[in-house]
XYZ file of C-alpha atoms in Angstrom:
780
model
C 151.893 74.907 14.121
C 154.300 72.124 15.060
C 156.088 69.479 12.982
C 154.339 66.324 12.032
C 155.803 63.762 14.453
C 157.616 63.610 17.745
C 160.934 62.262 19.110
C 162.223 62.103 22.612
C 164.460 64.889 23.983
C 167.406 62.537 23.701
C 166.839 62.211 20.012
C 166.559 66.037 19.811
C 169.916 66.507 21.665
C 171.515 63.896 19.404
C 170.496 65.772 16.235
C 171.739 69.058 17.606
C 175.031 67.559 18.640
C 175.367 66.081 15.110
C 174.810 69.416 13.383
C 178.303 69.572 11.845
C 177.613 66.448 9.752
C 173.985 67.084 8.808
C 173.481 67.815 5.150
C 174.189 71.320 3.932
C 170.539 72.099 3.331
C 169.572 71.374 6.960
C 172.651 73.267 8.131
C 171.435 76.252 6.195
C 168.073 75.743 7.828
C 169.432 75.882 11.361
C 171.934 78.670 10.706
C 169.613 81.583 11.562
C 168.691 80.043 14.926
C 172.281 79.242 15.843
C 173.298 82.778 14.838
C 170.902 84.076 17.414
C 172.719 82.318 20.269
C 175.579 83.984 21.997
C 178.027 81.045 21.422
C 178.009 78.896 18.278
C 179.398 75.897 20.118
C 177.012 72.993 19.438
C 176.489 72.090 23.093
C 175.835 75.669 24.077
C 173.553 76.012 21.065
C 171.638 72.970 22.245
C 171.238 74.519 25.678
C 169.949 77.710 24.120
C 167.432 75.765 21.998
C 166.315 73.713 24.943
C 165.643 76.977 26.877
C 162.986 77.684 24.240
C 161.140 74.657 25.603
C 160.506 76.528 28.819
C 157.691 78.414 27.177
C 156.033 75.186 26.061
C 154.353 72.309 27.986
C 155.977 68.892 27.691
C 153.154 67.688 25.474
C 153.655 70.438 22.861
C 154.532 69.218 19.391
C 156.822 72.237 19.084
C 159.343 70.515 21.331
C 160.170 67.926 18.670
C 162.880 67.738 16.084
C 162.028 65.179 13.441
C 161.837 64.298 9.786
C 158.492 64.714 8.066
C 156.650 61.464 7.254
C 156.805 62.105 3.493
C 158.754 60.367 0.713
C 160.833 63.540 0.091
C 163.785 64.237 2.304
C 162.423 67.077 4.419
C 163.323 67.927 8.007
C 161.739 70.131 10.642
C 163.358 72.114 13.396
C 160.346 73.281 15.283
C 162.179 75.376 17.907
C 164.422 77.211 15.518
C 163.075 77.558 12.024
C 160.750 76.194 9.428
C 160.806 73.017 7.352
C 162.348 73.696 3.997
C 160.568 72.302 0.984
C 162.453 70.751 -1.956
C 163.569 74.267 -2.966
C 165.641 77.030 -1.549
C 162.780 79.513 -1.726
C 161.664 80.273 1.805
C 158.185 81.339 0.586
C 157.575 77.733 -0.478
C 158.795 76.198 2.728
C 156.575 74.158 5.000
C 157.113 76.525 7.939
C 155.888 76.675 11.523
C 156.618 80.406 11.668
C 157.189 82.489 8.552
C 160.873 82.883 7.614
C 160.823 86.689 7.787
C 164.620 86.833 8.058
C 165.225 84.742 4.986
C 162.831 86.145 2.455
C 164.533 88.392 -0.088
C 163.083 90.349 -3.048
C 164.522 87.716 -5.378
C 162.294 85.097 -3.787
C 159.033 86.925 -4.487
C 158.571 86.405 -8.246
C 159.415 82.651 -8.424
C 157.813 81.959 -5.064
C 154.477 83.525 -5.716
C 154.213 82.267 -9.263
C 155.079 78.688 -8.294
C 152.593 78.793 -5.481
C 149.820 80.216 -7.636
C 150.425 77.432 -10.217
C 150.088 74.780 -7.467
C 146.991 76.355 -6.079
C 145.425 76.669 -9.478
C 145.748 72.899 -9.820
C 144.156 72.397 -6.369
C 141.354 74.743 -7.288
C 140.598 72.899 -10.494
C 140.536 69.628 -8.645
C 138.174 71.058 -6.047
C 135.801 72.381 -8.683
C 135.732 69.058 -10.471
C 134.884 67.081 -7.357
C 133.003 69.699 -5.321
C 130.053 68.573 -3.317
C 127.798 70.583 -0.902
C 129.398 68.786 2.024
C 131.558 70.501 4.526
C 134.629 68.306 4.315
C 134.552 68.346 0.476
C 133.977 72.010 0.143
C 135.049 74.156 3.032
C 138.033 72.118 4.093
C 139.822 72.105 0.723
C 138.857 75.687 0.107
C 140.319 76.716 3.478
C 143.597 74.983 2.610
C 143.855 76.872 -0.723
C 142.983 80.305 0.614
C 145.037 80.047 3.745
C 148.205 79.072 1.967
C 148.018 82.049 -0.386
C 146.951 84.437 2.375
C 149.805 83.432 4.654
C 152.490 83.665 1.961
C 151.195 86.845 0.420
C 150.847 88.411 3.894
C 154.615 87.630 4.516
C 155.490 89.585 1.382
C 153.033 92.399 2.023
C 154.228 92.712 5.617
C 157.884 92.922 4.605
C 156.979 95.654 2.126
C 155.375 97.599 4.991
C 158.247 97.201 7.481
C 161.285 96.646 5.276
C 160.580 98.433 2.032
C 163.070 98.553 -0.826
C 163.077 99.402 -4.553
C 163.744 95.707 -5.397
C 160.858 94.450 -3.195
C 158.478 97.029 -4.632
C 159.420 95.962 -8.197
C 158.874 92.292 -7.403
C 155.501 92.876 -5.769
C 154.416 95.004 -8.696
C 155.287 92.238 -11.111
C 153.366 89.435 -9.329
C 150.509 91.435 -7.924
C 148.400 91.042 -11.105
C 148.875 87.275 -10.925
C 147.745 87.272 -7.305
C 144.692 89.452 -8.022
C 143.792 87.216 -10.987
C 143.814 84.094 -8.841
C 141.709 85.681 -6.101
C 139.184 86.774 -8.775
C 139.155 83.300 -10.311
C 138.589 81.810 -6.841
C 135.917 84.312 -5.786
C 133.995 83.924 -9.096
C 134.041 80.116 -9.155
C 130.461 79.070 -9.941
C 130.901 75.450 -8.765
C 132.022 76.676 -5.363
C 129.337 79.357 -5.206
C 126.621 76.871 -6.193
C 127.848 74.412 -3.595
C 127.574 77.011 -0.819
C 124.092 77.967 -1.983
C 123.178 74.225 -1.972
C 124.265 73.948 1.645
C 122.338 77.149 2.464
C 119.200 75.643 0.960
C 119.633 72.086 2.173
C 117.933 70.180 4.955
C 121.259 70.150 6.894
C 121.216 73.989 7.291
C 119.380 74.024 10.598
C 121.856 71.507 12.084
C 124.871 73.644 11.331
C 126.527 75.571 14.150
C 126.253 79.404 14.144
C 129.879 79.679 13.102
C 129.380 77.403 10.109
C 126.279 79.267 9.022
C 128.249 82.469 9.173
C 130.955 80.894 7.007
C 128.435 79.897 4.424
C 126.666 83.230 4.456
C 129.988 85.097 4.261
C 131.218 83.038 1.344
C 127.977 83.625 -0.592
C 128.094 87.399 0.108
C 131.693 87.685 -0.806
C 131.149 85.796 -4.069
C 128.345 88.135 -5.033
C 130.383 91.209 -4.173
C 133.282 89.592 -6.012
C 131.336 89.431 -9.265
C 130.359 85.769 -9.456
C 126.996 86.730 -10.995
C 128.579 88.731 -13.805
C 129.011 87.302 -17.236
C 131.303 87.816 -20.249
C 132.047 91.493 -20.858
C 130.776 92.653 -17.530
C 132.954 90.140 -15.751
C 135.954 91.100 -17.806
C 135.361 94.729 -16.984
C 134.883 94.029 -13.291
C 138.115 92.007 -13.179
C 140.065 94.793 -14.980
C 138.733 97.284 -12.443
C 139.997 95.102 -9.553
C 143.398 94.825 -11.186
C 143.556 98.594 -11.759
C 142.410 99.367 -8.141
C 145.103 97.098 -6.765
C 147.809 98.945 -8.680
C 146.446 102.400 -7.889
C 146.082 101.783 -4.138
C 149.615 100.323 -4.032
C 150.961 103.347 -5.862
C 149.083 105.660 -3.555
C 150.718 104.055 -0.503
C 154.184 104.204 -2.092
C 153.784 107.852 -2.930
C 152.830 108.714 0.654
C 155.863 106.894 1.962
C 158.241 108.430 -0.590
C 156.857 111.928 -0.008
C 157.237 111.509 3.710
C 160.805 110.392 3.345
C 161.638 113.129 0.853
C 161.254 115.967 3.262
C 164.351 116.649 5.400
C 165.246 119.931 7.064
C 168.757 120.232 8.262
C 169.225 122.707 11.168
C 172.532 123.888 12.422
C 171.398 126.801 14.607
C 169.928 125.572 17.862
C 167.923 128.749 18.244
C 165.732 127.611 15.303
C 164.484 124.639 17.316
C 164.162 126.326 20.641
C 161.498 124.664 22.681
C 161.996 121.099 21.454
C 162.433 118.692 24.377
C 165.553 116.634 24.895
C 163.937 113.518 23.527
C 163.185 115.294 20.238
C 166.666 116.779 19.978
C 168.140 113.367 20.566
C 165.963 111.863 17.818
C 166.834 114.783 15.435
C 170.589 114.304 16.059
C 170.264 110.537 15.669
C 168.447 111.062 12.327
C 171.240 113.445 11.271
C 173.849 110.752 12.005
C 171.886 108.337 9.838
C 171.992 110.940 7.033
C 175.806 111.253 7.092
C 176.438 113.834 9.800
C 178.356 111.415 11.934
C 179.352 113.913 14.621
C 175.772 115.137 15.355
C 174.798 115.349 18.979
C 171.589 116.330 20.809
C 173.252 119.340 22.404
C 175.309 120.688 19.420
C 173.641 119.327 16.343
C 173.249 119.400 13.550
C 169.634 118.200 13.671
C 167.377 116.777 10.920
C 163.614 117.314 11.109
C 161.390 114.914 9.107
C 157.663 114.257 8.527
C 157.853 111.026 10.399
C 155.391 111.087 13.274
C 157.755 111.442 16.282
C 159.597 114.283 14.598
C 156.590 116.013 13.079
C 154.572 115.937 16.307
C 157.465 117.284 18.401
C 157.833 120.306 16.089
C 154.120 121.089 15.990
C 153.749 120.798 19.756
C 156.973 122.380 21.058
C 158.875 124.422 18.497
C 158.704 128.150 19.471
C 159.885 129.004 15.939
C 156.616 129.794 14.199
C 158.131 129.852 10.769
C 159.516 126.304 11.267
C 156.056 125.134 12.413
C 154.465 126.631 9.385
C 157.047 125.115 7.014
C 156.681 121.651 8.492
C 152.899 121.857 8.719
C 152.569 122.920 5.082
C 154.938 120.069 3.984
C 152.874 117.553 5.872
C 149.483 118.773 4.614
C 150.719 118.759 1.064
C 152.460 115.369 1.052
C 152.131 113.431 -2.170
C 150.250 116.282 -3.909
C 152.770 117.499 -6.515
C 155.309 116.297 -9.042
C 156.014 112.596 -9.603
C 154.438 111.713 -6.247
C 151.135 113.524 -6.829
C 148.181 111.350 -5.675
C 145.510 113.687 -6.987
C 144.879 111.912 -10.179
C 145.198 108.550 -8.472
C 142.417 109.538 -6.051
C 140.224 110.487 -8.992
C 140.891 107.194 -10.780
C 140.230 105.210 -7.604
C 136.883 106.903 -7.025
C 135.819 106.446 -10.655
C 136.704 102.741 -10.597
C 134.941 102.186 -7.305
C 131.747 103.800 -8.622
C 131.923 101.711 -11.810
C 132.385 98.559 -9.703
C 129.426 99.434 -7.607
C 127.174 99.955 -10.612
C 128.286 96.683 -12.206
C 127.197 94.951 -8.985
C 123.835 96.711 -8.993
C 124.478 99.263 -6.257
C 124.002 103.048 -6.476
C 127.389 103.939 -4.981
C 130.483 102.410 -3.524
C 129.379 103.091 0.067
C 126.508 100.536 -0.431
C 129.104 97.953 -1.565
C 131.266 98.695 1.442
C 128.475 98.574 3.923
C 127.020 95.331 2.472
C 129.534 93.467 4.725
C 129.205 95.779 7.748
C 126.742 96.361 10.605
C 125.605 99.796 9.563
C 123.683 101.252 6.666
C 124.452 104.526 4.903
C 121.532 106.223 6.646
C 122.551 104.942 10.125
C 126.141 106.069 9.564
C 125.087 109.577 8.589
C 122.703 109.674 11.568
C 125.454 108.718 14.002
C 128.032 111.101 12.537
C 125.570 114.010 12.712
C 124.569 113.199 16.281
C 128.195 113.214 17.427
C 129.018 116.330 15.290
C 126.181 118.275 16.847
C 127.163 117.153 20.353
C 130.744 118.245 19.681
C 130.373 121.525 17.838
C 129.708 123.953 20.768
C 132.483 122.334 22.724
C 134.894 122.789 19.900
C 133.892 126.428 19.460
C 134.549 126.928 23.187
C 137.900 125.154 22.774
C 138.902 127.742 20.224
C 137.729 130.659 22.279
C 139.661 129.381 25.261
C 142.791 129.020 23.161
C 142.567 132.490 21.615
C 142.126 134.001 25.099
C 145.090 132.063 26.452
C 147.384 133.186 23.581
C 146.260 136.778 24.040
C 146.956 136.651 27.766
C 150.371 135.199 26.980
C 151.145 138.386 25.181
C 151.904 136.722 21.888
C 151.323 138.537 18.603
C 150.071 135.292 17.209
C 146.809 135.891 19.023
C 145.710 138.230 16.260
C 145.945 135.647 13.458
C 145.996 132.193 15.015
C 146.761 129.721 12.189
C 146.527 125.952 11.799
C 150.201 125.463 12.544
C 149.726 127.275 15.873
C 146.933 125.109 17.297
C 148.954 122.173 18.562
C 151.693 124.430 19.962
C 149.412 126.671 21.898
C 147.059 123.849 22.886
C 150.024 122.128 24.554
C 150.960 125.336 26.385
C 147.299 125.736 27.521
C 147.149 122.125 28.712
C 150.409 122.633 30.691
C 149.003 125.823 32.206
C 145.580 124.512 32.993
C 146.528 121.090 34.321
C 150.171 121.755 35.377
C 151.149 118.730 33.247
C 153.882 118.454 30.570
C 153.613 115.456 28.370
C 157.282 115.433 27.615
C 158.216 115.349 31.366
C 156.123 112.223 31.632
C 158.261 110.254 29.122
C 160.709 108.966 31.760
C 157.751 107.316 33.534
C 156.727 105.391 30.416
C 159.639 103.187 29.391
C 158.574 100.582 26.859
C 159.551 97.478 28.880
C 157.644 98.633 31.920
C 154.612 99.574 29.839
C 154.558 96.153 28.261
C 154.861 94.460 31.640
C 151.860 96.446 32.903
C 149.878 95.732 29.836
C 150.490 91.989 30.174
C 149.606 92.113 33.883
C 146.252 93.778 32.953
C 145.643 91.003 30.395
C 146.319 88.438 33.087
C 143.875 90.038 35.522
C 141.059 90.617 32.998
C 141.399 87.528 30.822
C 143.381 84.999 32.774
C 146.276 84.748 30.282
C 150.059 85.003 30.666
C 152.254 86.628 28.086
C 155.860 85.432 28.066
C 158.895 86.360 25.926
C 159.695 83.761 23.321
C 162.526 85.466 21.460
C 164.376 82.995 19.247
C 161.392 80.730 18.738
C 160.489 82.409 15.405
C 162.562 84.376 12.827
C 162.053 88.113 12.791
C 162.538 90.864 10.152
C 164.448 93.295 12.409
C 166.553 92.865 15.578
C 164.197 95.223 17.405
C 161.254 92.870 16.916
C 160.094 90.959 20.001
C 158.263 87.604 19.941
C 155.824 86.457 22.634
C 153.897 83.394 23.700
C 150.395 83.683 25.109
C 149.434 80.974 27.576
C 146.168 80.101 29.297
C 145.699 79.432 32.995
C 146.886 75.902 32.582
C 150.188 77.088 31.087
C 149.366 75.872 27.627
C 150.154 78.119 24.600
C 147.072 79.517 22.976
C 148.722 82.073 20.621
C 151.919 83.913 19.604
C 152.626 87.408 18.453
C 155.402 89.664 17.153
C 155.921 93.261 18.269
C 157.738 95.808 16.123
C 157.688 99.037 18.175
C 160.012 101.628 16.644
C 159.945 104.079 13.818
C 162.252 103.379 10.889
C 161.379 106.167 8.341
C 163.761 104.834 5.639
C 161.967 101.528 5.226
C 158.804 101.329 7.415
C 155.460 102.969 6.706
C 153.973 105.256 9.316
C 151.083 104.553 11.656
C 150.303 101.552 13.903
C 148.576 98.327 13.032
C 147.889 94.779 13.895
C 147.600 92.000 11.265
C 147.223 88.290 10.936
C 150.109 85.845 10.440
C 148.063 82.615 11.067
C 144.418 82.225 11.920
C 143.266 79.611 14.416
C 142.162 76.586 12.419
C 141.026 73.028 13.057
C 141.596 72.114 9.421
C 145.242 73.288 9.418
C 146.188 71.697 12.725
C 149.559 69.962 12.496
C 151.351 67.073 14.113
C 148.412 65.540 15.890
C 147.333 68.730 17.676
C 143.656 69.583 17.582
C 144.050 73.090 16.240
C 146.550 75.466 14.636
C 147.186 78.278 17.052
C 146.697 81.908 15.947
C 149.675 84.191 15.390
C 149.570 87.981 15.025
C 151.955 90.922 14.628
C 151.664 94.362 16.184
C 153.481 97.272 14.567
C 153.920 100.736 16.039
C 156.085 103.762 15.097
C 157.169 105.238 18.366
C 160.457 106.935 19.240
C 163.292 104.388 19.352
C 165.842 104.189 22.151
C 168.257 107.156 22.070
C 171.716 106.494 23.305
C 171.614 104.469 26.486
C 167.975 105.404 27.202
C 165.197 102.919 26.534
C 162.256 103.950 24.336
C 160.506 106.610 26.482
C 156.919 106.911 25.384
C 154.442 109.693 25.389
C 151.082 108.940 26.988
C 149.509 108.889 23.459
C 152.041 106.210 22.447
C 151.040 104.186 25.505
C 147.374 104.398 24.376
C 148.429 103.290 20.928
C 150.145 100.139 22.214
C 147.089 99.302 24.319
C 144.909 99.884 21.234
C 146.862 97.526 18.958
C 147.069 94.885 21.681
C 143.291 94.976 21.849
C 143.154 94.001 18.207
C 145.743 91.257 18.792
C 143.727 89.872 21.734
C 140.621 89.419 19.615
C 142.609 87.517 17.136
C 144.572 85.432 19.610
C 141.950 84.556 22.199
C 139.362 83.348 19.781
C 137.839 79.939 20.469
C 136.514 79.566 16.899
C 138.079 76.695 15.050
C 136.703 77.562 11.661
C 139.383 79.779 10.175
C 137.005 81.811 8.019
C 135.372 83.184 11.200
C 138.189 82.823 13.735
C 139.726 85.865 15.459
C 139.199 89.017 13.436
C 138.199 87.037 10.336
C 134.549 87.348 9.308
C 133.843 90.188 11.733
C 132.004 93.130 10.199
C 134.540 95.885 9.722
C 132.703 98.524 11.723
C 132.860 96.266 14.823
C 136.523 95.316 14.612
C 137.699 98.392 16.510
C 135.687 97.447 19.656
C 138.392 95.548 21.560
C 141.179 97.988 20.566
C 139.294 101.062 21.712
C 138.032 99.219 24.766
C 141.682 98.567 25.894
C 142.530 102.284 25.635
C 140.133 103.001 28.513
C 142.427 101.124 30.918
C 145.160 103.680 30.391
C 143.180 105.940 32.666
C 142.458 103.214 35.285
C 144.480 104.201 38.351
C 145.796 100.805 39.317
C 146.749 99.967 35.674
C 148.436 103.282 35.010
C 150.472 103.351 38.213
C 151.664 99.802 37.588
C 153.305 100.912 34.321
C 154.312 104.465 35.132
C 157.655 104.095 36.904
C 160.670 106.243 36.295
C 163.131 104.333 34.194
C 166.143 105.485 36.259
C 164.875 105.840 39.835
C 161.922 103.423 39.801
C 159.733 106.143 41.329
C 156.034 105.511 40.733
C 154.236 108.379 38.945
C 152.946 110.665 41.791
C 149.311 110.369 42.422
C 148.746 114.074 41.881
C 150.139 113.772 38.344
C 147.800 110.818 37.753
C 144.932 113.010 38.820
C 145.979 115.695 36.424
C 146.205 113.201 33.609
C 142.627 112.097 34.288
C 141.501 115.682 34.598
C 143.125 116.450 31.211
C 141.592 113.407 29.490
C 138.813 115.417 27.842
C 140.888 118.471 27.109
C 139.669 119.770 23.714
C 137.506 116.659 23.358
C 135.046 118.547 21.127
C 137.895 119.543 18.771
C 139.345 116.012 18.572
C 135.868 114.565 18.003
C 135.150 116.920 15.168
C 138.488 115.933 13.558
C 137.399 112.292 13.410
C 133.943 113.354 12.153
C 135.578 115.354 9.364
C 137.550 112.323 8.192
C 134.568 110.003 8.368
C 132.206 112.543 6.712
C 134.518 113.356 3.748
C 134.994 109.570 3.269
C 131.182 108.965 3.100
C 130.608 112.050 0.829
C 133.226 110.819 -1.675
C 131.728 107.361 -1.756
C 128.012 108.339 -1.828
C 126.993 111.596 -3.570
C 130.225 112.663 -5.174
C 130.620 112.435 -8.992
C 134.284 111.829 -9.766
C 133.646 112.752 -13.414
C 131.973 116.041 -12.556
C 133.414 119.579 -12.182
C 133.700 119.482 -8.387
C 137.048 118.353 -7.057
C 137.702 116.126 -4.056
C 139.311 119.143 -2.365
C 135.996 121.083 -2.844
C 134.191 118.254 -1.083
C 136.711 118.329 1.781
C 136.368 122.093 2.231
C 132.563 121.840 2.233
C 132.738 119.116 4.881
C 135.208 121.211 6.925
C 132.754 124.066 7.143
C 130.652 122.044 9.536
C 133.441 120.001 11.165
C 136.318 122.369 11.648
C 136.096 125.617 13.630
C 139.239 127.106 12.121
C 138.978 126.672 8.335
C 141.718 124.524 6.627
C 144.265 126.164 4.322
C 143.115 126.637 0.721
C 146.038 124.408 -0.282
C 145.254 121.694 2.229
C 145.813 118.375 0.481
C 145.479 115.955 3.395
C 143.412 113.679 1.114
C 146.614 112.882 -0.781
C 147.939 111.206 2.332
C 144.619 109.668 3.510
C 145.870 106.127 3.228
C 143.069 104.686 5.317
C 140.540 105.153 2.555
C 142.736 105.137 -0.562
C 145.254 102.457 0.344
C 143.772 100.601 3.306
C 140.552 98.852 4.180
C 138.520 101.882 5.302
C 136.918 103.117 2.033
C 133.444 104.187 3.012
C 134.376 102.726 6.367
C 136.303 105.408 8.279
C 133.133 105.916 10.333
C 133.960 102.529 11.877
C 136.142 104.239 14.422
C 133.243 106.198 15.809
C 130.779 103.320 15.377
C 133.048 100.928 17.318
C 133.835 103.722 19.847
C 130.149 103.635 20.790
C 130.422 99.845 21.317
C 133.723 100.051 23.158
C 132.693 102.896 25.525
C 129.468 100.967 26.339
C 131.437 97.802 26.905
C 133.839 99.559 29.237
C 130.831 101.008 31.156
C 129.991 97.417 32.160
C 133.230 97.435 34.183
C 132.320 100.847 35.648
C 128.913 99.418 36.582
C 130.609 96.470 38.261
C 132.952 98.801 40.154
C 136.509 99.526 38.941
C 137.834 99.003 42.483
C 136.058 95.649 42.911
C 138.701 93.108 41.986
C 136.346 90.091 41.875
C 133.729 91.936 39.822
C 136.410 93.160 37.355
C 137.717 89.681 36.968
C 134.206 88.220 36.391
C 133.347 90.923 33.891
C 136.777 90.498 32.186
C 136.138 86.735 31.743
C 132.768 87.446 30.286
C 134.304 89.958 27.826
C 136.846 87.253 26.869
C 134.185 84.577 26.481
C 132.089 86.813 24.194
C 133.809 89.698 22.439
C 137.224 88.128 22.260
C 136.271 84.441 21.863
C 133.400 84.393 19.388
C 135.138 86.109 16.472
C 133.091 86.213 13.314
C 131.088 83.160 14.411
C 128.155 85.289 15.520
C 126.973 88.701 14.352
C 128.622 91.618 16.214
C 125.282 92.741 17.607
C 124.593 89.251 19.043
C 128.089 89.156 20.525
C 127.644 92.586 22.088
C 124.275 91.685 23.548
C 125.768 88.429 24.916
C 128.265 90.504 26.810
C 126.309 93.592 27.786
C 122.760 92.132 28.085
C 121.270 94.835 25.798
C 121.928 96.709 22.555
C 124.613 99.449 22.535
C 123.946 103.079 23.467
C 125.971 106.160 22.424
C 125.432 107.754 25.885
C 128.563 106.216 27.533
C 130.782 107.533 24.683
C 129.489 111.117 24.940
C 129.770 110.889 28.684
C 133.348 109.551 28.608
C 134.323 112.367 26.240
C 132.781 115.006 28.392
C 130.200 115.872 25.833
C 127.283 115.085 28.141
C 126.781 115.801 31.826
C 127.988 112.875 33.946
C 124.478 112.439 35.305
C 122.901 112.198 31.865
């Protein structure tokens, strides 16, 4: 992570003081860091840079400023930026942290193509000299794959958070080259044979569990990547992979463009009666960004969009039923017509996945997907049906309760309750039943205080400290925060970025965590023993409005805790083999365990009251409101459970029994699934599949069930803390350390079942999940 040699602090100060006369290339290198200081004066800049050292121990290599020990004239500024290579393309720089602020669309084509050419040469050299020995096989392979993964992830990340027509065009041009290289690498027979030789050698039994998992994973990935195919079959497989890459990328772009396309300008405040002040402020702020420069929350005009904060506010609070219907229909038919229609893309994707499965010798794509997961098709279907059956009667009762409430309210809507009415009336029922208004809670959940409480919880459970490190690494937007994670000895163990706010014009919806760097012994720099992991967390919550900080809904608080759980598993890994460090090498249906585990703490009294403080008065959330939040936790739990079962079931149907060349449409399949998973039938024109990015543009194809699968694991894991006693500080700390040392530390170095048993002492049970969701009696 750091530069490759050290100098004294005096040498560092000397170089900073001499900045005006350093060569122009190094000046350009330091410019972004100096621009981030309040005063460009060199001595003040030096002080600012030295402040960055406060997050690092004196022995850290990141405190040095030094030339690289190479023949070429390269320099490294560890605290400010990355070491530029002998080119002006930041993608080819030898960086400590990715130069997110410097990468432009124009860098993508030459940068990726140059990198691929270099890596092709390294791959050829590896194949020629490959031996079934760790240092001559895995080490050079890790260097090749990591470099491409890191650089491509920079580009891919920017496309997700800073999208533009130029960046899209550049990615589209080089994507086939990237896919071609990955196919070439994955189908390398010399490498595949070398891994098989290790697997069958006398040294196998002496390998660590982590190294065995690396070998087994590489062999499995090679088989699933077509290494055993020859000639025409291999060519066909490779063309399928290229086509799938293009189609999934296009699917994602269509969803983003369709979401951005819908805008409803409102000038009459009566039309948005019921919207809370936060939503009015956001709608006015959006109007300003669309050219209505005098828009205000009180007087408008207001712009409604399909971006999550806007869409959710309308569906939950707008009294105008016609507006709810219009926005609902627009959302449910996104990317299903005109130039942005994803219908044919879905059909092509499913056909190609089925072709790919059959080329590999499988009956359907679900078998391919589950070949690298914990579950089997039969076990998935068994779990989904068990949860569906446990949820159905509760969901039916939810609907009866809602109809009765609407009728008692005297609304004419009671006679023909429609899909666009459910969220609105459910929110009114929740307010009535529990005397709790989610919007009125926003002032208690200011983002800075929520993050402080989250970090305090991480300290208590896992013995880590999270400290701001803004300025240490370049960022892609001024709203992005950068943090350093330290252990109990005050040594850095990881870093992460946090991009919290919605930016509909350039940022895709949803929330996610992804890898920047994996922990790696092989890629350690500057004499350190390991390269530290780096992650990024991305959310899409309401941004600050006016002089108010970002005020969050409780659901947004849960989302932040969820994504931080993913980040913790990546950052607190103790595995030094990058192929199984952090979230790498973990079976996909187990990867949601830490994220969903962290959500449980949002209902823990001490944790919640530590973050729920009024942003203006500092008043702690009253305990009676906390009690109401807990009481409302399982409100409509049956309905919410069925919703997830619907998504998971239609995903499995489309990837198991569905014939994409037959007369039945994907929408027919969805409607059939909805008959047993949705109490109120979906609209005939429901096209939610056209926006189902998880399975058509993400990693969840024949894998959406993973949320429920991992929810079983996470609920059972949290029940260990319940068993220990949530009010027993010492027991909670001990259980938290055990969770860190197993679930968070072991990464993909052991099978998920082994990891779970190491923590829990037994195999997982679905009972805690059903109990937590109120779908079983507490005493069951």
